[in-house]
């Protein structure tokens, strides 16, 4: 999850296309448990719902897939400077979080059981955008530079430190600066406050269009992530507390059914088709035109997995990043941080043949 990273065009919480939920313990909102005949309502907060890396959650809503598979999903997004989606989920404010897989590892080290129930991408969806005068062509050039991240402690912060460490560059040899996303990230490059910023589409397209920076490191596609990080890096996913998953398996399966169907739809449709199904404010705003958005999505569409399955090696790559930057200093049971059970069930139900090799219990 990239904390507090909304573009300037959207800064308030969106409650999109769902009925009001019945309240249960710890702020949970599922109106029916496993095995009930009524339609469950689930609250899902996304870590920046208008960002391309997180587009499947809203796309599933607009395609009518949540309704088709028998669940009402109440979508919301983080507020700039507000509580992160994964923290809102862990505290029971919402049932699920649209966030990065790596948070499950961090939660486990803090004694909290959280798991990834469906994996939407095999890459962070990020690019290291650097000003021409910075001289940065790869992470090997980070020494002495000011590197923009969405927020200190965020996923982009972890990845920035990891890439530097892989090149033998120590934390004290470069400076990390919180620049947010959208217009604030663009401004950091434009005003010379940062030599580079790690950010996603459509901010990447805006930076390129303004001519203030270009991509030095590709973390936006699965192949790019493998080259830069040493393996597939599981990014966008759905996280939920393990105790909640175990007591609401029917609702969980229906959400995963809808999202797996969405991933197959993304895989079989063009970037233009996808853009046409998203809210107009997502694809055309003060940062980008719709044509820019489509071009950017066409370039980075390879980050999305077609079947919702956690890829083999993905958890290990994520754990390696956490260990190298010092976020994890204890042993981690990777088998408890994710499950492919629901995604495999969803693919079988629809007659889909998974293209992704599933991760085993050891990641």
mmCIF file of C-alpha atoms in Angstrom:
data_model
loop_
_atom_site.group_PDB
_atom_site.id
_atom_site.type_symbol
_atom_site.label_atom_id
_atom_site.label_comp_id
_atom_site.label_asym_id
_atom_site.label_seq_id
_atom_site.Cartn_x
_atom_site.Cartn_y
_atom_site.Cartn_z
ATOM 1 C CA UNK A 1 0.000 0.000 0.000
ATOM 2 C CA UNK A 2 1.215 3.451 -0.743
ATOM 3 C CA UNK A 3 0.139 5.542 2.170
ATOM 4 C CA UNK A 4 -1.703 8.793 1.705
ATOM 5 C CA UNK A 5 -1.156 8.850 -2.066
ATOM 6 C CA UNK A 6 -4.296 10.277 -3.625
ATOM 7 C CA UNK A 7 -3.955 12.508 -6.639
ATOM 8 C CA UNK A 8 -5.035 16.091 -6.247
ATOM 9 C CA UNK A 9 -8.216 15.415 -8.149
ATOM 10 C CA UNK A 10 -9.638 13.212 -5.395
ATOM 11 C CA UNK A 11 -9.096 13.944 -1.718
ATOM 12 C CA UNK A 12 -12.276 12.848 -0.025
ATOM 13 C CA UNK A 13 -13.540 9.411 0.868
ATOM 14 C CA UNK A 14 -15.713 7.854 -1.826
ATOM 15 C CA UNK A 15 -18.584 5.618 -0.867
ATOM 16 C CA UNK A 16 -19.432 4.064 -4.191
ATOM 17 C CA UNK A 17 -22.376 1.980 -5.301
ATOM 18 C CA UNK A 18 -23.192 -0.048 -2.199
ATOM 19 C CA UNK A 19 -25.931 -0.299 0.347
ATOM 20 C CA UNK A 20 -25.534 0.745 3.962
ATOM 21 C CA UNK A 21 -24.113 -2.122 5.955
ATOM 22 C CA UNK A 22 -25.294 -3.607 9.191
ATOM 23 C CA UNK A 23 -22.849 -3.068 12.027
ATOM 24 C CA UNK A 24 -21.212 -5.961 13.841
ATOM 25 C CA UNK A 25 -18.279 -6.267 16.202
ATOM 26 C CA UNK A 26 -15.200 -4.040 15.790
ATOM 27 C CA UNK A 27 -16.780 -1.884 13.113
ATOM 28 C CA UNK A 28 -17.223 -4.792 10.698
ATOM 29 C CA UNK A 29 -19.998 -4.400 8.170
ATOM 30 C CA UNK A 30 -20.904 -7.798 6.777
ATOM 31 C CA UNK A 31 -24.649 -8.176 7.016
ATOM 32 C CA UNK A 32 -24.538 -11.966 6.803
ATOM 33 C CA UNK A 33 -22.001 -14.577 7.765
ATOM 34 C CA UNK A 34 -20.887 -17.711 5.999
ATOM 35 C CA UNK A 35 -23.731 -19.916 4.919
ATOM 36 C CA UNK A 36 -26.450 -17.251 5.178
ATOM 37 C CA UNK A 37 -28.925 -16.909 2.344
ATOM 38 C CA UNK A 38 -28.911 -13.109 2.371
ATOM 39 C CA UNK A 39 -26.510 -10.928 0.426
ATOM 40 C CA UNK A 40 -23.443 -9.905 2.464
ATOM 41 C CA UNK A 41 -22.248 -6.304 2.428
ATOM 42 C CA UNK A 42 -18.516 -5.754 2.731
ATOM 43 C CA UNK A 43 -16.567 -2.542 3.352
ATOM 44 C CA UNK A 44 -13.381 -2.310 1.293
ATOM 45 C CA UNK A 45 -11.033 0.678 1.589
ATOM 46 C CA UNK A 46 -8.517 1.227 -1.213
ATOM 47 C CA UNK A 47 -5.165 2.948 -0.898
ATOM 48 C CA UNK A 48 -5.883 5.453 -3.660
ATOM 49 C CA UNK A 49 -8.855 4.262 -5.663
ATOM 50 C CA UNK A 50 -8.139 6.505 -8.673
ATOM 51 C CA UNK A 51 -4.601 5.153 -9.181
ATOM 52 C CA UNK A 52 -4.079 2.785 -12.090
ATOM 53 C CA UNK A 53 -2.420 0.186 -9.862
ATOM 54 C CA UNK A 54 -5.696 -0.063 -7.924
ATOM 55 C CA UNK A 55 -8.198 0.139 -10.778
ATOM 56 C CA UNK A 56 -9.606 -3.442 -10.476
ATOM 57 C CA UNK A 57 -11.635 -2.654 -7.326
ATOM 58 C CA UNK A 58 -13.710 0.084 -8.989
ATOM 59 C CA UNK A 59 -13.761 -1.701 -12.338
ATOM 60 C CA UNK A 60 -15.382 -4.735 -10.700
ATOM 61 C CA UNK A 61 -18.086 -2.425 -9.349
ATOM 62 C CA UNK A 62 -18.697 -0.738 -12.694
ATOM 63 C CA UNK A 63 -18.814 -4.051 -14.548
ATOM 64 C CA UNK A 64 -21.485 -5.242 -12.130
ATOM 65 C CA UNK A 65 -19.385 -8.194 -10.988
ATOM 66 C CA UNK A 66 -19.877 -7.761 -7.233
ATOM 67 C CA UNK A 67 -23.624 -7.865 -7.791
ATOM 68 C CA UNK A 68 -23.307 -10.785 -10.201
ATOM 69 C CA UNK A 69 -21.476 -12.883 -7.637
ATOM 70 C CA UNK A 70 -23.816 -12.042 -4.794
ATOM 71 C CA UNK A 71 -22.022 -9.462 -2.638
ATOM 72 C CA UNK A 72 -22.496 -5.738 -2.011
ATOM 73 C CA UNK A 73 -19.118 -4.044 -1.794
ATOM 74 C CA UNK A 74 -18.934 -0.599 -0.261
ATOM 75 C CA UNK A 75 -15.806 1.005 -1.700
ATOM 76 C CA UNK A 76 -13.940 3.890 -0.113
ATOM 77 C CA UNK A 77 -10.530 5.449 -0.528
ATOM 78 C CA UNK A 78 -7.919 6.854 1.812
ATOM 79 C CA UNK A 79 -8.011 10.533 2.575
ATOM 80 C CA UNK A 80 -4.774 12.425 2.029
ATOM 81 C CA UNK A 81 -3.092 12.445 5.436
ATOM 82 C CA UNK A 82 -5.702 10.095 6.892
ATOM 83 C CA UNK A 83 -5.585 6.525 8.143
ATOM 84 C CA UNK A 84 -4.119 4.006 5.715
ATOM 85 C CA UNK A 85 -6.374 1.362 4.193
ATOM 86 C CA UNK A 86 -4.433 -1.485 5.792
ATOM 87 C CA UNK A 87 -4.603 0.165 9.224
ATOM 88 C CA UNK A 88 -8.340 0.772 8.839
ATOM 89 C CA UNK A 89 -8.764 -2.922 8.049
ATOM 90 C CA UNK A 90 -6.571 -4.100 10.926
ATOM 91 C CA UNK A 91 -8.499 -1.946 13.406
ATOM 92 C CA UNK A 92 -11.901 -3.126 12.154
ATOM 93 C CA UNK A 93 -13.024 0.177 10.610
ATOM 94 C CA UNK A 94 -13.439 -1.714 7.323
ATOM 95 C CA UNK A 95 -13.504 -5.408 6.472
ATOM 96 C CA UNK A 96 -10.959 -5.465 3.679
ATOM 97 C CA UNK A 97 -8.141 -3.302 2.332
ATOM 98 C CA UNK A 98 -7.053 -2.801 -1.251
ATOM 99 C CA UNK A 99 -3.352 -2.540 -0.499
ATOM 100 C CA UNK A 100 0.066 -4.108 -1.045
ATOM 101 C CA UNK A 101 0.776 -7.677 0.052
ATOM 102 C CA UNK A 102 3.906 -6.710 2.037
ATOM 103 C CA UNK A 103 1.753 -5.318 4.853
ATOM 104 C CA UNK A 104 0.770 -8.866 5.828
ATOM 105 C CA UNK A 105 4.432 -9.542 6.621
ATOM 106 C CA UNK A 106 4.735 -6.357 8.646
ATOM 107 C CA UNK A 107 1.556 -7.139 10.584
ATOM 108 C CA UNK A 108 2.792 -10.648 11.423
ATOM 109 C CA UNK A 109 5.960 -9.246 12.985
ATOM 110 C CA UNK A 110 3.690 -7.094 15.164
ATOM 111 C CA UNK A 111 1.647 -10.090 16.287
ATOM 112 C CA UNK A 112 -1.346 -9.380 14.027
ATOM 113 C CA UNK A 113 -2.733 -12.077 11.725
ATOM 114 C CA UNK A 114 -3.625 -10.537 8.350
ATOM 115 C CA UNK A 115 -3.725 -12.377 5.033
ATOM 116 C CA UNK A 116 -3.847 -11.667 1.323
ATOM 117 C CA UNK A 117 -6.976 -13.314 -0.130
ATOM 118 C CA UNK A 118 -6.515 -12.436 -3.828
ATOM 119 C CA UNK A 119 -3.471 -11.089 -5.677
ATOM 120 C CA UNK A 120 -4.139 -8.572 -8.434
ATOM 121 C CA UNK A 121 -0.647 -7.627 -9.591
ATOM 122 C CA UNK A 122 2.815 -9.119 -9.834
ATOM 123 C CA UNK A 123 4.591 -5.769 -9.758
ATOM 124 C CA UNK A 124 4.443 -2.573 -7.676
ATOM 125 C CA UNK A 125 3.145 -0.580 -10.659
ATOM 126 C CA UNK A 126 5.697 2.148 -9.880
ATOM 127 C CA UNK A 127 8.343 3.944 -11.895
ATOM 128 C CA UNK A 128 11.366 5.867 -10.660
ATOM 129 C CA UNK A 129 10.880 9.162 -12.483
ATOM 130 C CA UNK A 130 14.044 11.273 -12.609
ATOM 131 C CA UNK A 131 14.812 14.780 -13.812
ATOM 132 C CA UNK A 132 17.225 14.903 -16.750
ATOM 133 C CA UNK A 133 19.730 17.026 -14.828
ATOM 134 C CA UNK A 134 19.761 14.461 -11.988
ATOM 135 C CA UNK A 135 21.998 12.130 -13.980
ATOM 136 C CA UNK A 136 20.140 9.127 -12.544
ATOM 137 C CA UNK A 137 19.888 6.290 -15.032
ATOM 138 C CA UNK A 138 19.440 3.453 -12.529
ATOM 139 C CA UNK A 139 19.479 2.776 -8.790
ATOM 140 C CA UNK A 140 23.279 2.640 -9.008
ATOM 141 C CA UNK A 141 23.165 6.450 -9.326
ATOM 142 C CA UNK A 142 21.183 7.100 -6.113
ATOM 143 C CA UNK A 143 24.205 8.196 -4.050
ATOM 144 C CA UNK A 144 23.962 11.865 -3.069
ATOM 145 C CA UNK A 145 20.454 12.267 -4.523
ATOM 146 C CA UNK A 146 17.150 13.357 -3.020
ATOM 147 C CA UNK A 147 14.608 10.670 -3.783
ATOM 148 C CA UNK A 148 10.904 11.376 -3.491
ATOM 149 C CA UNK A 149 8.564 8.772 -1.987
ATOM 150 C CA UNK A 150 4.859 9.043 -1.329
ATOM 151 C CA UNK A 151 5.389 9.012 2.429
ATOM 152 C CA UNK A 152 8.159 7.932 4.780
ATOM 153 C CA UNK A 153 7.406 4.350 5.793
ATOM 154 C CA UNK A 154 5.297 3.723 2.693
ATOM 155 C CA UNK A 155 5.763 0.980 0.114
ATOM 156 C CA UNK A 156 7.630 3.358 -2.195
ATOM 157 C CA UNK A 157 9.966 4.211 0.671
ATOM 158 C CA UNK A 158 10.723 0.525 1.266
ATOM 159 C CA UNK A 159 11.339 -0.119 -2.428
ATOM 160 C CA UNK A 160 13.602 2.926 -2.764
ATOM 161 C CA UNK A 161 15.753 1.784 0.138
ATOM 162 C CA UNK A 162 15.803 -1.778 -1.185
ATOM 163 C CA UNK A 163 16.980 -0.766 -4.657
ATOM 164 C CA UNK A 164 19.715 1.409 -3.145
ATOM 165 C CA UNK A 165 20.859 -1.379 -0.819
ATOM 166 C CA UNK A 166 21.075 -3.840 -3.712
ATOM 167 C CA UNK A 167 23.566 -1.461 -5.330
ATOM 168 C CA UNK A 168 25.580 -1.134 -2.122
ATOM 169 C CA UNK A 169 24.352 2.378 -1.340
ATOM 170 C CA UNK A 170 23.785 2.961 2.372
ATOM 171 C CA UNK A 171 20.791 4.892 3.818
ATOM 172 C CA UNK A 172 22.988 7.825 4.855
ATOM 173 C CA UNK A 173 24.277 8.264 1.306
ATOM 174 C CA UNK A 174 20.985 9.552 -0.109
ATOM 175 C CA UNK A 175 17.994 11.524 1.165
ATOM 176 C CA UNK A 176 14.364 10.377 1.117
ATOM 177 C CA UNK A 177 11.664 13.027 0.857
ATOM 178 C CA UNK A 178 7.890 12.578 1.245
ATOM 179 C CA UNK A 179 6.310 14.147 -1.862
ATOM 180 C CA UNK A 180 2.887 12.503 -2.017
ATOM 181 C CA UNK A 181 1.494 11.758 -5.467
ATOM 182 C CA UNK A 182 -0.232 13.554 -8.297
ATOM 183 C CA UNK A 183 0.446 17.285 -8.515
ATOM 184 C CA UNK A 184 2.702 17.348 -5.436
ATOM 185 C CA UNK A 185 5.005 14.675 -6.892
ATOM 186 C CA UNK A 186 5.115 16.506 -10.214
ATOM 187 C CA UNK A 187 5.938 19.766 -8.418
ATOM 188 C CA UNK A 188 8.789 18.139 -6.458
ATOM 189 C CA UNK A 189 10.536 17.318 -9.726
ATOM 190 C CA UNK A 190 9.568 20.539 -11.446
ATOM 191 C CA UNK A 191 10.816 22.725 -8.583
ATOM 192 C CA UNK A 192 14.024 20.763 -8.057
ATOM 193 C CA UNK A 193 13.144 19.608 -4.546
ATOM 194 C CA UNK A 194 13.719 16.003 -5.604
ATOM 195 C CA UNK A 195 16.024 14.464 -8.176
ATOM 196 C CA UNK A 196 13.663 11.537 -8.630
ATOM 197 C CA UNK A 197 10.245 10.470 -7.408
ATOM 198 C CA UNK A 198 8.765 6.984 -7.274
ATOM 199 C CA UNK A 199 5.183 7.160 -8.471
ATOM 200 C CA UNK A 200 2.451 5.467 -10.473
ATOM 201 C CA UNK A 201 0.182 6.194 -13.402
ATOM 202 C CA UNK A 202 -1.365 8.590 -14.177
ATOM 203 C CA UNK A 203 1.265 10.754 -12.411
ATOM 204 C CA UNK A 204 3.987 9.129 -14.537
ATOM 205 C CA UNK A 205 2.207 10.249 -17.702
ATOM 206 C CA UNK A 206 1.817 13.784 -16.337
ATOM 207 C CA UNK A 207 5.549 14.007 -15.565
ATOM 208 C CA UNK A 208 6.439 12.802 -19.048
ATOM 209 C CA UNK A 209 3.948 15.124 -20.717
ATOM 210 C CA UNK A 210 5.318 18.152 -18.858
ATOM 211 C CA UNK A 211 8.861 17.128 -19.779
ATOM 212 C CA UNK A 212 10.111 17.329 -16.182
ATOM 213 C CA UNK A 213 11.291 13.718 -15.889
ATOM 214 C CA UNK A 214 11.565 10.283 -17.428
ATOM 215 C CA UNK A 215 11.528 6.688 -16.229
ATOM 216 C CA UNK A 216 14.882 5.452 -14.863
ATOM 217 C CA UNK A 217 13.631 2.242 -13.232
ATOM 218 C CA UNK A 218 10.597 0.208 -14.327
ATOM 219 C CA UNK A 219 8.700 -1.386 -11.464
ATOM 220 C CA UNK A 220 5.433 -1.040 -13.338
ATOM 221 C CA UNK A 221 5.449 -4.385 -15.114
ATOM 222 C CA UNK A 222 6.106 -7.914 -13.905
ATOM 223 C CA UNK A 223 9.194 -8.199 -16.133
ATOM 224 C CA UNK A 224 10.482 -4.851 -14.880
ATOM 225 C CA UNK A 225 9.986 -5.859 -11.262
ATOM 226 C CA UNK A 226 11.845 -9.120 -11.817
ATOM 227 C CA UNK A 227 14.786 -7.258 -13.344
ATOM 228 C CA UNK A 228 14.999 -4.582 -10.636
ATOM 229 C CA UNK A 229 13.981 -6.558 -7.562
ATOM 230 C CA UNK A 230 15.088 -10.086 -8.371
ATOM 231 C CA UNK A 231 11.624 -11.593 -8.705
ATOM 232 C CA UNK A 232 7.925 -10.938 -9.078
ATOM 233 C CA UNK A 233 6.796 -8.449 -6.450
ATOM 234 C CA UNK A 234 3.165 -8.893 -5.359
ATOM 235 C CA UNK A 235 1.660 -5.427 -5.236
ATOM 236 C CA UNK A 236 -2.070 -4.684 -5.312
ATOM 237 C CA UNK A 237 -4.152 -7.226 -3.432
ATOM 238 C CA UNK A 238 -7.030 -7.579 -0.989
ATOM 239 C CA UNK A 239 -6.051 -7.923 2.668
ATOM 240 C CA UNK A 240 -8.247 -8.999 5.564
ATOM 241 C CA UNK A 241 -7.803 -10.100 9.151
ATOM 242 C CA UNK A 242 -7.438 -13.879 9.372
ATOM 243 C CA UNK A 243 -10.079 -14.232 12.090
ATOM 244 C CA UNK A 244 -12.505 -12.241 9.934
ATOM 245 C CA UNK A 245 -11.758 -14.388 6.878
ATOM 246 C CA UNK A 246 -12.352 -17.587 8.844
ATOM 247 C CA UNK A 247 -15.743 -16.378 10.092
ATOM 248 C CA UNK A 248 -16.917 -14.892 6.756
ATOM 249 C CA UNK A 249 -15.718 -17.360 4.130
ATOM 250 C CA UNK A 250 -18.872 -17.067 2.034
ATOM 251 C CA UNK A 251 -18.501 -13.297 1.734
ATOM 252 C CA UNK A 252 -14.765 -13.585 1.071
ATOM 253 C CA UNK A 253 -15.308 -16.109 -1.719
ATOM 254 C CA UNK A 254 -17.873 -13.879 -3.412
ATOM 255 C CA UNK A 255 -15.550 -10.855 -3.350
ATOM 256 C CA UNK A 256 -12.726 -12.966 -4.769
ATOM 257 C CA UNK A 257 -15.042 -14.447 -7.427
ATOM 258 C CA UNK A 258 -15.860 -10.918 -8.591
ATOM 259 C CA UNK A 259 -12.252 -9.749 -8.638
ATOM 260 C CA UNK A 260 -10.930 -12.860 -10.399
ATOM 261 C CA UNK A 261 -13.583 -12.344 -13.075
ATOM 262 C CA UNK A 262 -12.405 -8.719 -13.309
ATOM 263 C CA UNK A 263 -8.772 -9.773 -13.776
ATOM 264 C CA UNK A 264 -9.757 -12.073 -16.645
ATOM 265 C CA UNK A 265 -11.768 -9.199 -18.140
ATOM 266 C CA UNK A 266 -8.742 -6.886 -17.913
ATOM 267 C CA UNK A 267 -6.559 -9.515 -19.556
ATOM 268 C CA UNK A 268 -8.945 -9.905 -22.488
ATOM 269 C CA UNK A 269 -9.758 -6.222 -23.086
ATOM 270 C CA UNK A 270 -7.825 -3.219 -24.299
ATOM 271 C CA UNK A 271 -6.668 -0.252 -22.257
ATOM 272 C CA UNK A 272 -9.299 1.850 -24.030
ATOM 273 C CA UNK A 273 -12.030 -0.632 -23.069
ATOM 274 C CA UNK A 274 -10.917 -0.461 -19.439
ATOM 275 C CA UNK A 275 -10.786 3.332 -19.402
ATOM 276 C CA UNK A 276 -14.301 3.493 -20.813
ATOM 277 C CA UNK A 277 -15.588 1.521 -17.813
ATOM 278 C CA UNK A 278 -13.938 3.710 -15.164
ATOM 279 C CA UNK A 279 -15.287 6.977 -13.688
ATOM 280 C CA UNK A 280 -14.448 9.963 -15.893
ATOM 281 C CA UNK A 281 -12.655 11.672 -12.987
ATOM 282 C CA UNK A 282 -10.167 8.776 -12.860
ATOM 283 C CA UNK A 283 -9.158 8.952 -16.519
ATOM 284 C CA UNK A 284 -9.410 12.652 -17.287
ATOM 285 C CA UNK A 285 -8.490 15.343 -14.790
ATOM 286 C CA UNK A 286 -6.067 18.199 -14.162
ATOM 287 C CA UNK A 287 -3.114 15.821 -14.571
ATOM 288 C CA UNK A 288 -3.977 13.811 -17.688
ATOM 289 C CA UNK A 289 -6.280 13.577 -20.660
ATOM 290 C CA UNK A 290 -8.118 10.363 -21.379
ATOM 291 C CA UNK A 291 -5.718 9.687 -24.247
ATOM 292 C CA UNK A 292 -2.787 10.037 -21.831
ATOM 293 C CA UNK A 293 -4.443 7.668 -19.382
ATOM 294 C CA UNK A 294 -5.062 5.035 -22.043
ATOM 295 C CA UNK A 295 -1.492 5.281 -23.362
ATOM 296 C CA UNK A 296 -0.115 4.917 -19.830
ATOM 297 C CA UNK A 297 -2.348 1.936 -19.061
ATOM 298 C CA UNK A 298 -1.396 0.278 -22.324
ATOM 299 C CA UNK A 299 2.270 0.635 -21.331
ATOM 300 C CA UNK A 300 1.868 -0.671 -17.769
ATOM 301 C CA UNK A 301 -1.026 -3.136 -18.147
ATOM 302 C CA UNK A 302 1.468 -5.991 -17.745
ATOM 303 C CA UNK A 303 1.478 -5.533 -13.972
ATOM 304 C CA UNK A 304 -1.954 -7.159 -13.652
ATOM 305 C CA UNK A 305 -2.213 -10.906 -13.096
ATOM 306 C CA UNK A 306 -4.955 -12.610 -15.122
ATOM 307 C CA UNK A 307 -6.172 -14.988 -12.431
ATOM 308 C CA UNK A 308 -5.795 -13.450 -8.940
ATOM 309 C CA UNK A 309 -3.248 -16.050 -7.825
ATOM 310 C CA UNK A 310 -0.223 -15.271 -5.656
ATOM 311 C CA UNK A 311 2.756 -16.050 -7.915
ATOM 312 C CA UNK A 312 5.488 -18.460 -6.874
ATOM 313 C CA UNK A 313 8.428 -16.542 -5.431
ATOM 314 C CA UNK A 314 6.412 -13.368 -4.869
ATOM 315 C CA UNK A 315 6.196 -13.613 -1.071
ATOM 316 C CA UNK A 316 9.908 -14.411 -0.859
ATOM 317 C CA UNK A 317 10.792 -11.315 -2.894
ATOM 318 C CA UNK A 318 8.605 -9.153 -0.690
ATOM 319 C CA UNK A 319 10.128 -10.594 2.489
ATOM 320 C CA UNK A 320 13.621 -9.989 1.125
ATOM 321 C CA UNK A 321 12.852 -6.290 0.620
ATOM 322 C CA UNK A 322 11.473 -5.988 4.143
ATOM 323 C CA UNK A 323 14.529 -7.681 5.657
ATOM 324 C CA UNK A 324 17.104 -5.737 3.676
ATOM 325 C CA UNK A 325 15.714 -2.357 4.737
ATOM 326 C CA UNK A 326 15.346 -3.485 8.362
ATOM 327 C CA UNK A 327 11.543 -3.604 8.578
ATOM 328 C CA UNK A 328 11.669 -7.297 9.537
ATOM 329 C CA UNK A 329 14.213 -8.704 11.969
ATOM 330 C CA UNK A 330 12.332 -11.805 13.160
ATOM 331 C CA UNK A 331 11.258 -15.041 11.473
ATOM 332 C CA UNK A 332 8.125 -14.929 9.305
ATOM 333 C CA UNK A 333 5.757 -17.754 8.389
ATOM 334 C CA UNK A 334 4.955 -16.783 4.811
ATOM 335 C CA UNK A 335 2.290 -19.485 4.549
ATOM 336 C CA UNK A 336 0.131 -17.502 6.966
ATOM 337 C CA UNK A 337 0.401 -14.228 5.014
ATOM 338 C CA UNK A 338 -1.556 -15.293 1.917
ATOM 339 C CA UNK A 339 -3.960 -17.887 0.575
ATOM 340 C CA UNK A 340 -4.674 -19.039 -2.976
ATOM 341 C CA UNK A 341 -7.682 -21.080 -1.852
ATOM 342 C CA UNK A 342 -10.324 -18.524 -2.847
ATOM 343 C CA UNK A 343 -8.694 -17.559 -6.157
ATOM 344 C CA UNK A 344 -8.273 -21.192 -7.194
ATOM 345 C CA UNK A 345 -11.937 -21.822 -6.332
ATOM 346 C CA UNK A 346 -12.974 -18.790 -8.383
ATOM 347 C CA UNK A 347 -11.005 -19.898 -11.444
ATOM 348 C CA UNK A 348 -12.420 -23.417 -11.196
ATOM 349 C CA UNK A 349 -15.965 -22.100 -10.857
ATOM 350 C CA UNK A 350 -15.651 -20.089 -14.077
ATOM 351 C CA UNK A 351 -13.741 -22.755 -15.982
ATOM 352 C CA UNK A 352 -10.634 -20.602 -16.214
ATOM 353 C CA UNK A 353 -7.221 -22.231 -16.511
ATOM 354 C CA UNK A 354 -4.843 -20.266 -14.254
ATOM 355 C CA UNK A 355 -1.776 -18.878 -16.024
ATOM 356 C CA UNK A 356 0.112 -18.059 -12.841
ATOM 357 C CA UNK A 357 2.187 -20.683 -11.027
ATOM 358 C CA UNK A 358 0.872 -20.569 -7.437
ATOM 359 C CA UNK A 359 3.195 -19.856 -4.536
ATOM 360 C CA UNK A 360 3.608 -22.716 -2.087
ATOM 361 C CA UNK A 361 3.434 -22.442 1.685
ATOM 362 C CA UNK A 362 7.046 -21.219 1.817
ATOM 363 C CA UNK A 363 6.361 -18.416 -0.674
#
